[in-house]
Coordinates of C-alpha atoms and ligand atoms in Angstrom, one line a residue:
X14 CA 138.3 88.7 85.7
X15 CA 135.9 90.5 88.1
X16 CA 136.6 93.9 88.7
X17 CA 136.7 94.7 92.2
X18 CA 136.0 98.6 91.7
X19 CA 133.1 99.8 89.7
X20 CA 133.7 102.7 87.3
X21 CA 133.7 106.6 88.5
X22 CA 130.9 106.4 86.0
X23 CA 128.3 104.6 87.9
X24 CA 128.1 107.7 90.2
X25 CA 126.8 109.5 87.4
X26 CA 123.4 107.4 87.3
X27 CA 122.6 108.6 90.9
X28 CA 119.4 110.7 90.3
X29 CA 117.7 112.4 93.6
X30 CA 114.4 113.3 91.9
X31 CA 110.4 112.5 92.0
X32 CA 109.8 109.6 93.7
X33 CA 108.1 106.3 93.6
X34 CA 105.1 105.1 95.3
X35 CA 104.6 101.3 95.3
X36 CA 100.6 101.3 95.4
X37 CA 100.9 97.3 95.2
X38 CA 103.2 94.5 95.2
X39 CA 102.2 90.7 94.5
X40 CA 104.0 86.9 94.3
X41 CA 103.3 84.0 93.4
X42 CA 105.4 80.3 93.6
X43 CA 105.1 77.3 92.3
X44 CA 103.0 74.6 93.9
X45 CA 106.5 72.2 94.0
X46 CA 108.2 72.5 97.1
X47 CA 112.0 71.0 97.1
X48 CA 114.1 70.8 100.2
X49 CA 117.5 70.3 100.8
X50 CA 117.1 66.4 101.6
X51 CA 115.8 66.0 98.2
X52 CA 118.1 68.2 96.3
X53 CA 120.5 65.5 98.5
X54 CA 119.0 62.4 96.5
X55 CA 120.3 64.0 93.2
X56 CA 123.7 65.3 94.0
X57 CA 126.5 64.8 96.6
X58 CA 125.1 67.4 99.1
X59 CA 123.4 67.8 102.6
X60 CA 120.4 70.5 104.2
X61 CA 123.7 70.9 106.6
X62 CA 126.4 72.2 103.4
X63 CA 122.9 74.0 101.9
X64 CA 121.8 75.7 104.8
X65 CA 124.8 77.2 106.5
X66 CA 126.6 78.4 103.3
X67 CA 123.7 80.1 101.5
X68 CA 120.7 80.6 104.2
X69 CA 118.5 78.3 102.0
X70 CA 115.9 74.9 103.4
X71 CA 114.0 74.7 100.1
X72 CA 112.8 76.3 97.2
X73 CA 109.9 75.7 94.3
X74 CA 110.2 74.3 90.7
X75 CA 107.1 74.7 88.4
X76 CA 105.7 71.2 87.3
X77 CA 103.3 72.7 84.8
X78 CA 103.2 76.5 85.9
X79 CA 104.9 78.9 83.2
X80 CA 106.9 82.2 83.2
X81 CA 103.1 83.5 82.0
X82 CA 101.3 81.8 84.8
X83 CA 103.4 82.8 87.6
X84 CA 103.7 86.2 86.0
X85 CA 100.2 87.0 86.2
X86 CA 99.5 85.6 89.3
X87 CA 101.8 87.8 91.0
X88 CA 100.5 90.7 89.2
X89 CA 97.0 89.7 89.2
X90 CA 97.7 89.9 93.5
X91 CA 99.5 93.7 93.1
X92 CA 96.8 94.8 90.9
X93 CA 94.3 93.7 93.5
X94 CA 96.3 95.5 96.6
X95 CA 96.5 98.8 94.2
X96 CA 92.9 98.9 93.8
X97 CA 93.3 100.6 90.4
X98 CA 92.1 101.4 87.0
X99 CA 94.1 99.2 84.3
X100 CA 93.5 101.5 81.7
X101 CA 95.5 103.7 83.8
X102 CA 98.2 101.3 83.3
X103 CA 100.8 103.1 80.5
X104 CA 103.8 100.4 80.9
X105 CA 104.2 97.1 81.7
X106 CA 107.7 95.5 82.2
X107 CA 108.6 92.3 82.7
X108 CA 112.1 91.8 83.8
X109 CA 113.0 87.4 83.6
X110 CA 116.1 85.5 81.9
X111 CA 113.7 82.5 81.4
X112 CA 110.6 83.6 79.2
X113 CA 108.5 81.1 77.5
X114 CA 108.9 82.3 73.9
X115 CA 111.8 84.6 72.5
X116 CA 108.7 86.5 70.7
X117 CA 106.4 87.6 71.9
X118 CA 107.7 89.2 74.9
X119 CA 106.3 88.0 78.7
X120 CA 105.1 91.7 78.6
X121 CA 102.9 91.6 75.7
X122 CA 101.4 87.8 77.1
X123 CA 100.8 89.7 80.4
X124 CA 99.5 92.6 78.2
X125 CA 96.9 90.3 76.7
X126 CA 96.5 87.6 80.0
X127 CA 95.8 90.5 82.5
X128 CA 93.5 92.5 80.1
X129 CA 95.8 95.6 80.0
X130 CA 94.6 98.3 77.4
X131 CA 96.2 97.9 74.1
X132 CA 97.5 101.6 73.8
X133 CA 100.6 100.3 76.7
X134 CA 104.4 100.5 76.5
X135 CA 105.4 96.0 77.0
X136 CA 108.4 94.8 76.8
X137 CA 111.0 92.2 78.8
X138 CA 114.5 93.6 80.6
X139 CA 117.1 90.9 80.5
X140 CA 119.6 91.8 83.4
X141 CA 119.6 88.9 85.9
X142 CA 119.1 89.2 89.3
X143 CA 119.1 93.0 88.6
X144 CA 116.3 92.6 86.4
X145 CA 113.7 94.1 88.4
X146 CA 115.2 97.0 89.9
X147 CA 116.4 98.3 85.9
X148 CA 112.7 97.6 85.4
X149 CA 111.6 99.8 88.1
X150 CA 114.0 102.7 87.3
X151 CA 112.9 102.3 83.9
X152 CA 109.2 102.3 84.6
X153 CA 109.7 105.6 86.5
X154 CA 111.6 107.1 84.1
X155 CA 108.5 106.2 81.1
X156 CA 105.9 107.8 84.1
X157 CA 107.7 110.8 83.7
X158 CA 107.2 111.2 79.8
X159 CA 103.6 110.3 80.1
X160 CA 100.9 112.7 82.4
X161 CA 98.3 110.7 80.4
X162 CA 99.0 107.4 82.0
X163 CA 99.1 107.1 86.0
X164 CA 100.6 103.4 86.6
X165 CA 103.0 101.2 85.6
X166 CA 102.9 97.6 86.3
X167 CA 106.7 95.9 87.0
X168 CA 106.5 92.3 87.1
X169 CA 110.1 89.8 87.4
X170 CA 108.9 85.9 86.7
X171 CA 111.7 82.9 86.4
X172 CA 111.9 79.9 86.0
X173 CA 115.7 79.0 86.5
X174 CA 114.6 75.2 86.5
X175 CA 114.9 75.9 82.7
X176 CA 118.6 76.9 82.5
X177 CA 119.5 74.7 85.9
X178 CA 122.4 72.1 85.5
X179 CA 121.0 69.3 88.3
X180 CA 124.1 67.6 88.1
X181 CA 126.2 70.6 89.3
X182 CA 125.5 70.3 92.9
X183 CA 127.5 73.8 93.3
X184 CA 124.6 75.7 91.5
X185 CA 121.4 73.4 91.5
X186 CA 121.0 73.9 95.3
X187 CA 120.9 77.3 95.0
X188 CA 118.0 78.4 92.4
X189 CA 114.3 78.4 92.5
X190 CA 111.5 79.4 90.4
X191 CA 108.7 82.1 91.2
X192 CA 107.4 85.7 90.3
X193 CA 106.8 89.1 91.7
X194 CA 105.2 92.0 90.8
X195 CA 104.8 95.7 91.9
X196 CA 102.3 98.5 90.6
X197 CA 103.9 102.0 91.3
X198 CA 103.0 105.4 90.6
X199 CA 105.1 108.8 90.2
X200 CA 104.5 110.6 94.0
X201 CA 106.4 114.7 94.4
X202 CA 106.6 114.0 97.9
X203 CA 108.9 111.1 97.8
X204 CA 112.5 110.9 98.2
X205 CA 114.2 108.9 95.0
X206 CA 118.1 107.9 94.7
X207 CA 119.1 105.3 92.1
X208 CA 122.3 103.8 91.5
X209 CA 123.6 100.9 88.7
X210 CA 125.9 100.0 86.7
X211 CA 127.3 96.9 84.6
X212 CA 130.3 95.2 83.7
X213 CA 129.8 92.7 80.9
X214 CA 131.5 89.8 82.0
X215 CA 131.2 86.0 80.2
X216 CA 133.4 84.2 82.9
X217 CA 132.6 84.1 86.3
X218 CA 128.9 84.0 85.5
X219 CA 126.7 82.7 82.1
X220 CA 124.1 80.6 80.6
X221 CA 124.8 80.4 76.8
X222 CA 121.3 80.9 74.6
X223 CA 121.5 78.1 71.8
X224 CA 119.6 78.4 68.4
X225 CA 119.8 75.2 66.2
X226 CA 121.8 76.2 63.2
X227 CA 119.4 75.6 60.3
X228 CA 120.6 78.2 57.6
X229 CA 120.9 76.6 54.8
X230 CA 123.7 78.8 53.3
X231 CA 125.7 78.3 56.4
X232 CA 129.1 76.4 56.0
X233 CA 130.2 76.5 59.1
X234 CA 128.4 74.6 61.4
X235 CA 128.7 75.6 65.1
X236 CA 128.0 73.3 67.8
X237 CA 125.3 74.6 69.8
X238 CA 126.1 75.5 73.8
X239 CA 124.5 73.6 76.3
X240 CA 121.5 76.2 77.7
X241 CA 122.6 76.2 81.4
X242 CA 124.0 78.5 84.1
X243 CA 127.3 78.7 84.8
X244 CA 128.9 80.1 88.1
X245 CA 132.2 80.4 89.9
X246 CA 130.7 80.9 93.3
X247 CA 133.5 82.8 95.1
X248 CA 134.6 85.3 92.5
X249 CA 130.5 86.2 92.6
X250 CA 130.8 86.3 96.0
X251 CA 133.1 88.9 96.1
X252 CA 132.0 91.0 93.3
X253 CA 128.3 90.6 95.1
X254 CA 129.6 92.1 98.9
X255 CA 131.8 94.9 96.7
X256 CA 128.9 95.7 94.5
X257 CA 126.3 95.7 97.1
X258 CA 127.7 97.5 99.7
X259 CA 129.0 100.4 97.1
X260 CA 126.0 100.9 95.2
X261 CA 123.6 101.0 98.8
X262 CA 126.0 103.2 100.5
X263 CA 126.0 106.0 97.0
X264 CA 121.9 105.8 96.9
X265 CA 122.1 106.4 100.8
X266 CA 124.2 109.5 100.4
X267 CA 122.5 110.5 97.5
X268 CA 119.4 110.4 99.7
X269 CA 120.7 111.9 102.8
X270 CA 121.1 108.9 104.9
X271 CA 120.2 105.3 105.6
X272 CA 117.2 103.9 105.2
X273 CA 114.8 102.0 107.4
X274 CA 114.7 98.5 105.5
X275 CA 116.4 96.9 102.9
X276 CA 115.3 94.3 100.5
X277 CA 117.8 93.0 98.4
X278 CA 118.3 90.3 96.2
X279 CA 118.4 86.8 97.8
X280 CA 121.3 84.9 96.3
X281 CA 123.4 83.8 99.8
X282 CA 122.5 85.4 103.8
X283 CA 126.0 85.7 104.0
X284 CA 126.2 87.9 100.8
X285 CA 123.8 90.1 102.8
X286 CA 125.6 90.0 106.2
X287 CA 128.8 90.9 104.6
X288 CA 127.7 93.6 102.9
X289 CA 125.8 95.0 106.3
X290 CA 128.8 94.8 107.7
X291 CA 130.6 96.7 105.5
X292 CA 128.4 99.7 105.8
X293 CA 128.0 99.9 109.8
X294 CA 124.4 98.4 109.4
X295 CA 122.4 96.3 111.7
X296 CA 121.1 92.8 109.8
X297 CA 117.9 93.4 111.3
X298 CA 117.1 96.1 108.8
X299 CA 117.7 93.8 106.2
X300 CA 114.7 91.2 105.2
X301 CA 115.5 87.5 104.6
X302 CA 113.3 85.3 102.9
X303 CA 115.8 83.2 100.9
X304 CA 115.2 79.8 103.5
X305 CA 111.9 79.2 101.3
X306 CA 112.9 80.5 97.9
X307 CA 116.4 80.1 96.9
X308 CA 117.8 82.3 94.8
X309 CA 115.1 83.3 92.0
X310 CA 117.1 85.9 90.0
X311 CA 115.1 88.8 89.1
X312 CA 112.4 87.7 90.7
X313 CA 113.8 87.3 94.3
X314 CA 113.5 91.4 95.6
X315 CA 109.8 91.6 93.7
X316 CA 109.0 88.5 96.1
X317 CA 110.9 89.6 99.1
X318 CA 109.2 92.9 98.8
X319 CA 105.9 91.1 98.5
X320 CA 106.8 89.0 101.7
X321 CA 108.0 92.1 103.7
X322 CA 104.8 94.4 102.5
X323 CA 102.2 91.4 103.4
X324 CA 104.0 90.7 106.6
X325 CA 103.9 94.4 108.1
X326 CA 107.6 94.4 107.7
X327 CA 107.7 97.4 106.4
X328 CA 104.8 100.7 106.9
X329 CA 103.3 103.4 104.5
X330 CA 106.0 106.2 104.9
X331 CA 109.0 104.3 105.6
X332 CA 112.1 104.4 103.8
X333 CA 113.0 101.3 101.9
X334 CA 116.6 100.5 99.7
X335 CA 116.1 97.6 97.3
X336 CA 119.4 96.8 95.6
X337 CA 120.6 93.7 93.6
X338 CA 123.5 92.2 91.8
X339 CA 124.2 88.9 89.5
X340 CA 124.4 88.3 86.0
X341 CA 125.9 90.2 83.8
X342 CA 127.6 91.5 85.7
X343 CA 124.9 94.0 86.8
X344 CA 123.6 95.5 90.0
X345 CA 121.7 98.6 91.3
X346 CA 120.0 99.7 94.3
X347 CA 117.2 102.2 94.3
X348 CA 116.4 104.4 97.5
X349 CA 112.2 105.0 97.9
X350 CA 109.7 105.9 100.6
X351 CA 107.0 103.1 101.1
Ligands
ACO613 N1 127.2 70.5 98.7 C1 128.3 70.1 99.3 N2 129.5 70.6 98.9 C2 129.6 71.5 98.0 C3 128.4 71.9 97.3 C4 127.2 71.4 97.7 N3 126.0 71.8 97.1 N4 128.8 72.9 96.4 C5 130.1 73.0 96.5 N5 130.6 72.2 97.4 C6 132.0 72.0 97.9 C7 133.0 72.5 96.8 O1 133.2 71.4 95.9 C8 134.2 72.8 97.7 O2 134.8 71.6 98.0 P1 136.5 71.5 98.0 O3 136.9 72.5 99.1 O4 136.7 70.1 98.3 O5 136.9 72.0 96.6 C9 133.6 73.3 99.0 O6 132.2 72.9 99.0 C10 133.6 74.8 99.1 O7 133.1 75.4 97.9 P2 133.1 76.9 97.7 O8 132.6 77.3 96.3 O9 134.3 77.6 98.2 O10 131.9 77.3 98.7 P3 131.5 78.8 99.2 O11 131.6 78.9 100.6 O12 132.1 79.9 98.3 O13 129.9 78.8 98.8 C11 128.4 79.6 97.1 C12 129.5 78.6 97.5 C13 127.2 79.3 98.0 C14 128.0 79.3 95.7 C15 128.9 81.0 97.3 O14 130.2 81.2 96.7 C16 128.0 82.1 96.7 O15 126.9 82.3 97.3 N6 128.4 82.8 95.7 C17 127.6 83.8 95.1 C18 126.4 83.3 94.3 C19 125.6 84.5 93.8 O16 125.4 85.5 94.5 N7 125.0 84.4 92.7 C20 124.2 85.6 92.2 C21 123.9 85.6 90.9 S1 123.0 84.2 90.3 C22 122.3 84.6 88.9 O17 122.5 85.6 88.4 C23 121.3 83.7 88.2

């Protein structure tokens, strides 16, 4: 069972402290482009079902392109906007449920890809569509330990095709594939408020990890778990609006009011209007890019912040909530100036 309140404790990660500055943000999608009318020729659906319940007309599945590839596009692109040093670069995270190999890490491929210095911090965070706002506390929190390095380099890449189940037509209409990446930089002058929190949960919301059994010694012999996600929609639904709406409302308190945007994770519009609802806000503040993405799990704010930056959506100096929710369960929202 969801819970519907999250724990007294999740207050306790609120951390009003040296900011963030994002010094540049990237993305990068698949060539594929899939709409509702062909997700229709697969499973008993419509662009009308698709489109009013989640917000979403299409979304992109690699056909060749990898975690890697997309990965390093999308960083290659915020690396490029940051106009910056990589040996300055002391961590690179990359925060994905779909890598291409189990070892190495996407972070040590991008390490090597992107010609990153060797002395680097590179590893993967595994937490869903929260993926890359733990990423970007976490690469914050590493800044602070090291006055040696400037930069860190966040990047969240999916590829949810992988782990799809195209004959469930309630999840297959909803995910994409894609990346998006962020360079960011300690700033004193910045306002910071962070919130998460977790609540380990196999039911409402899985995809099993299967290893062929080839241990010899073994006698028991387990049948291995078909490697695809699982969903009950409505309980997430709920637990998103709850979790959303809670965890932006502490970070805006934390940080002495609302912000000026949001960009949240892109798993249903109505998941977002809900939760603006909730806390008094007007949806205009928050950005939507979910028609031409889907749902890409921790790569959906890292794009969505991409889209907004490149767009003039948002200004140098403006305040900015990013917050997400999914898998898990997990969510978190961080409050930053531009
Ligand atoms: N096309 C047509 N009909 C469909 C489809 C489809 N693709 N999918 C489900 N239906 C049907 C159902 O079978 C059901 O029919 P019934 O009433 O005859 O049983 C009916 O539509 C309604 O289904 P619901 O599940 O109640 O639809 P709902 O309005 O809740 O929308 C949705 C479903 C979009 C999944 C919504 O619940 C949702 O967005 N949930 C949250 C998802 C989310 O935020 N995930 C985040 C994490 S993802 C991750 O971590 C990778």
């Amino acid at each position: 069972m969801v819970q519907q309140h999250e724990s007294e404790e999740s207050h306790m990660n609120i951390t009003p402290n040296i900011g963030i500055r994002i010094c540049g943000t990237g993305s990068s999608v698949p060539a594929k482009t899939v709409t509702n009318d062909d997700m229709a020729t697969i499973v008993e659906t419509s662009d009308e079902w698709i489109s009013t319940r989640t917000g979403i007309r299409k979304r992109h599945f690699a056909d060749g392109e990898t975690n890697l590839s997309l990965g390093a596009e999308a960083a290659e692109r915020a690396l490029e906007m940051a106009g910056i040093s990589r040996e300055a670069i002391g961590a690179v995270i990359c925060a994905t449920i779909t890598p291409d190999h189990i070892v190495p890490s996407q972070a040590c491929l991008l390490q090597k890809k992107l010609g990153l210095p060797e002395q680097i911090l590179a590893f993967d965070i595994c937490a869903a569509c929260t993926g890359f706002l733990y990423s970007l506390h976490t690469a914050r929190s590493l800044l602070c330990t090291m006055p040696e390095k400037k930069y860190a380099l966040v990047v969240a890449s999916e590829l949810l095709s992988r782990v799809t189940n195209f004959a469930d037509r309630n999840t297959c209409v909803l995910f994409g594939d894609g990346a998006g990446a962020a360079v960011i930089a300690l700033d004193e002058n910045s306002r910071y408020a962070f919130d998460c929190g977790a609540q380990g949960d196999t039911e409402v919301l899985y995809c099993p990890k299967s290893y062929p059994n080839t241990n010899p010694f073994a006698e028991s012999q387990s049948e291995q778990p078909v490697q695809q996600v699982h969903m009950e929609g409505r309980a997430v639904y709920s637990f998103a609006v709850h979790a959303l709406s809670g965890c932006i409302s502490r970070v805006s308190e934390a940080a002495g009011g609302f912000p000026q945007h949001y960009v949240c994770h892109q798993a249903n519009a109505r998941i977002l209007q809900a939760a603006a609802k909730q806390l008094g806000e007007p949806m205009d503040k928050f950005f939507l890019d979910i028609a031409d993405y889907g749902n890409t799990s921790a790569a959906s704010i890292a794009i969505a912040l991409d889209d907004c930056v490149r767009s003039g959506g948002i200004q140098r100096g403006e305040s900015l909530i990013l917050a997400g929710f999914g898998g898990g369960l997990s969510y978190g929202a961080a409050y930053l100036t531009f």
